[in-house]
PDB file of C-alpha atoms in Angstrom:
ATOM      1  CA  MET A   5      -0.008  -1.959  25.497  1.00 40.00           C
ATOM      2  CA  ALA A   6       0.860  -0.861  21.963  1.00 48.00           C
ATOM      3  CA  ASP A   7       4.415   0.179  21.157  1.00 50.00           C
ATOM      4  CA  MET A   8       4.147   3.842  20.128  1.00 64.00           C
ATOM      5  CA  SER A   9       7.787   3.995  19.053  1.00 87.00           C
ATOM      6  CA  PHE A  10       6.810   3.053  15.506  1.00 93.00           C
ATOM      7  CA  ILE A  11       3.885   3.622  13.138  1.00 94.00           C
ATOM      8  CA  THR A  12       2.639   1.085  10.592  1.00 95.00           C
ATOM      9  CA  THR A  13       0.888   1.879   7.327  1.00 96.00           C
ATOM     10  CA  LEU A  14      -0.693  -0.911   5.299  1.00 95.00           C
ATOM     11  CA  ASP A  15      -1.401  -0.107   1.637  1.00 96.00           C
ATOM     12  CA  LYS A  16      -3.402  -3.063   0.297  1.00 95.00           C
ATOM     13  CA  GLU A  17      -3.597  -1.634  -3.227  1.00 94.00           C
ATOM     14  CA  LYS A  18       0.202  -1.377  -3.541  1.00 94.00           C
ATOM     15  CA  LYS A  19       0.796  -4.453  -1.336  1.00 96.00           C
ATOM     16  CA  LEU A  20       3.156  -2.335   0.772  1.00 97.00           C
ATOM     17  CA  LEU A  21       3.653  -2.422   4.520  1.00 97.00           C
ATOM     18  CA  ALA A  22       5.561   0.654   5.698  1.00 97.00           C
ATOM     19  CA  ILE A  23       6.892   1.028   9.221  1.00 97.00           C
ATOM     20  CA  LYS A  24       8.411   4.245  10.535  1.00 96.00           C
ATOM     21  CA  SER A  25      10.282   4.273  13.822  1.00 95.00           C
ATOM     22  CA  LYS A  26      11.453   7.023  16.137  1.00 92.00           C
ATOM     23  CA  GLY A  27      14.104   6.826  18.830  1.00 90.00           C
ATOM     24  CA  GLU A  28      16.770   4.260  19.559  1.00 90.00           C
ATOM     25  CA  ILE A  29      16.635   0.928  17.771  1.00 90.00           C
ATOM     26  CA  ASP A  30      17.512  -1.987  20.035  1.00 89.00           C
ATOM     27  CA  ILE A  31      16.807  -5.716  20.026  1.00 90.00           C
ATOM     28  CA  GLN A  32      13.468  -5.299  21.869  1.00 91.00           C
ATOM     29  CA  ARG A  33      12.260  -2.663  19.384  1.00 91.00           C
ATOM     30  CA  ILE A  34      13.244  -4.880  16.456  1.00 92.00           C
ATOM     31  CA  ASP A  35      11.396  -7.829  18.046  1.00 92.00           C
ATOM     32  CA  SER A  36       8.283  -5.630  18.458  1.00 93.00           C
ATOM     33  CA  ILE A  37       8.457  -4.520  14.826  1.00 94.00           C
ATOM     34  CA  ARG A  38       8.945  -8.113  13.616  1.00 93.00           C
ATOM     35  CA  THR A  39       5.909  -9.247  15.657  1.00 94.00           C
ATOM     36  CA  GLU A  40       3.825  -6.441  14.127  1.00 94.00           C
ATOM     37  CA  ILE A  41       4.915  -7.399  10.594  1.00 95.00           C
ATOM     38  CA  LYS A  42       4.011 -11.035  11.164  1.00 94.00           C
ATOM     39  CA  SER A  43       0.594 -10.150  12.581  1.00 95.00           C
ATOM     40  CA  LEU A  44      -0.253  -7.847   9.661  1.00 96.00           C
ATOM     41  CA  LEU A  45       1.097  -9.963   6.807  1.00 96.00           C
ATOM     42  CA  ASP A  46       0.439 -13.508   8.035  1.00 93.00           C
ATOM     43  CA  GLY A  47      -1.251 -15.464   5.254  1.00 92.00           C
ATOM     44  CA  THR A  48      -0.187 -13.061   2.498  1.00 92.00           C
ATOM     45  CA  GLU A  49       2.568 -13.217  -0.098  1.00 90.00           C
ATOM     46  CA  GLY A  50       4.196 -10.945  -2.642  1.00 94.00           C
ATOM     47  CA  TRP A  51       4.171  -7.857  -0.430  1.00 96.00           C
ATOM     48  CA  ASP A  52       6.859  -5.194  -0.145  1.00 96.00           C
ATOM     49  CA  LEU A  53       8.134  -4.204   3.293  1.00 96.00           C
ATOM     50  CA  LEU A  54       9.611  -0.755   3.896  1.00 97.00           C
ATOM     51  CA  ILE A  55      11.150  -0.052   7.286  1.00 96.00           C
ATOM     52  CA  ASN A  56      12.071   3.588   7.784  1.00 96.00           C
ATOM     53  CA  HIS A  57      14.580   4.168  10.593  1.00 95.00           C
ATOM     54  CA  SER A  58      15.673   7.568   9.210  1.00 94.00           C
ATOM     55  CA  GLU A  59      14.545   9.303  12.418  1.00 93.00           C
ATOM     56  CA  SER A  60      16.054   6.639  14.661  1.00 93.00           C
ATOM     57  CA  THR A  61      19.526   5.520  15.661  1.00 91.00           C
ATOM     58  CA  MET A  62      21.068   2.055  15.589  1.00 85.00           C
ATOM     59  CA  LYS A  63      24.379   3.144  17.095  1.00 81.00           C
ATOM     60  CA  ASN A  64      24.353   0.615  19.930  1.00 84.00           C
ATOM     61  CA  LEU A  65      23.799  -2.492  17.775  1.00 87.00           C
ATOM     62  CA  ASP A  66      26.957  -4.514  17.190  1.00 88.00           C
ATOM     63  CA  TYR A  67      27.736  -7.149  14.548  1.00 88.00           C
ATOM     64  CA  HIS A  68      26.643 -10.083  16.746  1.00 91.00           C
ATOM     65  CA  GLN A  69      23.297  -8.410  17.515  1.00 91.00           C
ATOM     66  CA  MET A  70      22.766  -7.593  13.827  1.00 88.00           C
ATOM     67  CA  ASN A  71      23.546 -11.191  12.885  1.00 89.00           C
ATOM     68  CA  SER A  72      21.089 -12.456  15.515  1.00 91.00           C
ATOM     69  CA  VAL A  73      18.424 -10.024  14.271  1.00 88.00           C
ATOM     70  CA  THR A  74      18.837 -11.109  10.651  1.00 88.00           C
ATOM     71  CA  ASN A  75      18.709 -14.802  11.603  1.00 89.00           C
ATOM     72  CA  LYS A  76      15.451 -14.295  13.548  1.00 90.00           C
ATOM     73  CA  SER A  77      14.043 -12.134  10.752  1.00 87.00           C
ATOM     74  CA  LYS A  78      14.775 -14.751   8.105  1.00 86.00           C
ATOM     75  CA  VAL A  79      12.876 -17.414  10.041  1.00 84.00           C
ATOM     76  CA  ALA A  80       9.949 -15.114  10.779  1.00 84.00           C
ATOM     77  CA  LEU A  81       9.695 -13.205   7.510  1.00 87.00           C
ATOM     78  CA  ASP A  82      10.589 -15.754   4.836  1.00 86.00           C
ATOM     79  CA  ALA A  83       7.310 -17.526   5.611  1.00 88.00           C
ATOM     80  CA  LEU A  84       5.532 -14.322   4.490  1.00 92.00           C
ATOM     81  CA  LYS A  85       7.032 -14.648   0.989  1.00 91.00           C
ATOM     82  CA  LEU A  86       7.909 -10.955   0.811  1.00 93.00           C
ATOM     83  CA  ARG A  87       8.766  -9.618  -2.615  1.00 93.00           C
ATOM     84  CA  ARG A  88      11.078  -6.792  -1.518  1.00 93.00           C
ATOM     85  CA  PHE A  89      12.414  -5.742   1.891  1.00 93.00           C
ATOM     86  CA  VAL A  90      13.738  -2.182   2.017  1.00 95.00           C
ATOM     87  CA  LEU A  91      15.399  -0.480   4.978  1.00 94.00           C
ATOM     88  CA  VAL A  92      16.033   3.253   5.310  1.00 95.00           C
ATOM     89  CA  VAL A  93      18.571   4.326   7.929  1.00 94.00           C
ATOM     90  CA  ASN A  94      19.753   7.755   8.962  1.00 91.00           C
ATOM     91  CA  THR A  95      22.986   8.853   7.301  1.00 88.00           C
ATOM     92  CA  ASN A  96      25.029   8.249  10.465  1.00 89.00           C
ATOM     93  CA  ASP A  97      23.857   4.624  10.554  1.00 90.00           C
ATOM     94  CA  TYR A  98      24.472   3.804   6.905  1.00 90.00           C
ATOM     95  CA  GLY A  99      27.219   1.344   7.896  1.00 89.00           C
ATOM     96  CA  HIS A 100      24.637  -0.530   9.971  1.00 88.00           C
ATOM     97  CA  GLY A 101      22.251  -0.432   7.005  1.00 90.00           C
ATOM     98  CA  ARG A 102      24.851  -1.936   4.678  1.00 90.00           C
ATOM     99  CA  MET A 103      25.718  -4.600   7.269  1.00 89.00           C
ATOM    100  CA  TRP A 104      22.001  -5.467   7.530  1.00 89.00           C
ATOM    101  CA  GLU A 105      21.695  -5.590   3.717  1.00 90.00           C
ATOM    102  CA  ILE A 106      24.680  -7.932   3.362  1.00 89.00           C
ATOM    103  CA  LEU A 107      23.563 -10.219   6.199  1.00 88.00           C
ATOM    104  CA  MET A 108      19.942 -10.313   4.980  1.00 88.00           C
ATOM    105  CA  SER A 109      20.726 -10.889   1.309  1.00 83.00           C
ATOM    106  CA  ASP A 110      22.443 -14.148   2.276  1.00 78.00           C
ATOM    107  CA  LYS A 111      19.433 -15.272   4.280  1.00 75.00           C
ATOM    108  CA  MET A 112      16.219 -13.933   2.736  1.00 81.00           C
ATOM    109  CA  SER A 113      14.570 -14.895  -0.497  1.00 83.00           C
ATOM    110  CA  ALA A 114      13.153 -11.336  -0.714  1.00 88.00           C
ATOM    111  CA  ASP A 115      15.087  -8.688  -2.642  1.00 91.00           C
ATOM    112  CA  THR A 116      16.730  -6.677   0.193  1.00 91.00           C
ATOM    113  CA  HIS A 117      18.219  -3.172   0.025  1.00 94.00           C
ATOM    114  CA  ALA A 118      19.319  -0.418   2.423  1.00 95.00           C
ATOM    115  CA  PHE A 119      19.037   3.284   1.572  1.00 96.00           C
ATOM    116  CA  LYS A 120      20.054   6.590   3.167  1.00 94.00           C
ATOM    117  CA  THR A 121      16.832   8.424   2.276  1.00 95.00           C
ATOM    118  CA  ILE A 122      13.148   7.599   2.042  1.00 96.00           C
ATOM    119  CA  GLU A 123      13.174   9.213  -1.421  1.00 96.00           C
ATOM    120  CA  GLN A 124      15.781   6.703  -2.668  1.00 95.00           C
ATOM    121  CA  ALA A 125      13.764   3.826  -1.191  1.00 96.00           C
ATOM    122  CA  ASN A 126      10.502   5.013  -2.750  1.00 95.00           C
ATOM    123  CA  GLN A 127      12.217   5.520  -6.110  1.00 95.00           C
ATOM    124  CA  PHE A 128      13.571   1.952  -5.946  1.00 94.00           C
ATOM    125  CA  LEU A 129      10.130   0.556  -5.099  1.00 94.00           C
ATOM    126  CA  GLU A 130       8.488   2.480  -7.962  1.00 92.00           C
ATOM    127  CA  GLU A 131      11.153   1.689 -10.562  1.00 89.00           C
ATOM    128  CA  SER A 132      11.421  -2.022  -9.827  1.00 72.00           C
ATOM    129  CA  GLU A 133       7.694  -2.779 -10.051  1.00 65.00           C
TER     130      GLU A 133
END
């Protein structure tokens, strides 16, 4: 059964995979999203990944869970040779977004950034072409 808690959009022309979630973000949801990313981008390289959690909450994730998530993501996603990995979080979760950015930047070869708005993320992706 498909996980309807997030929507994926694959733009082959821009080499951009965008994922938008709704609801509470937990370890299982993150694992589902990671599996989806791997299935869509396996065998590719140089793509941008935009995960939009602006309509979701990460309030129940602690530091140890975030560290575990970033470790699993590094193993799974570095093989995809992503160019940029951008995360958008809702304003209340910006601390989680910054924690993710710091943990990921130590682990991923992709350029990783967290933003408070989808507009900031899109502007970054357009300006850093």
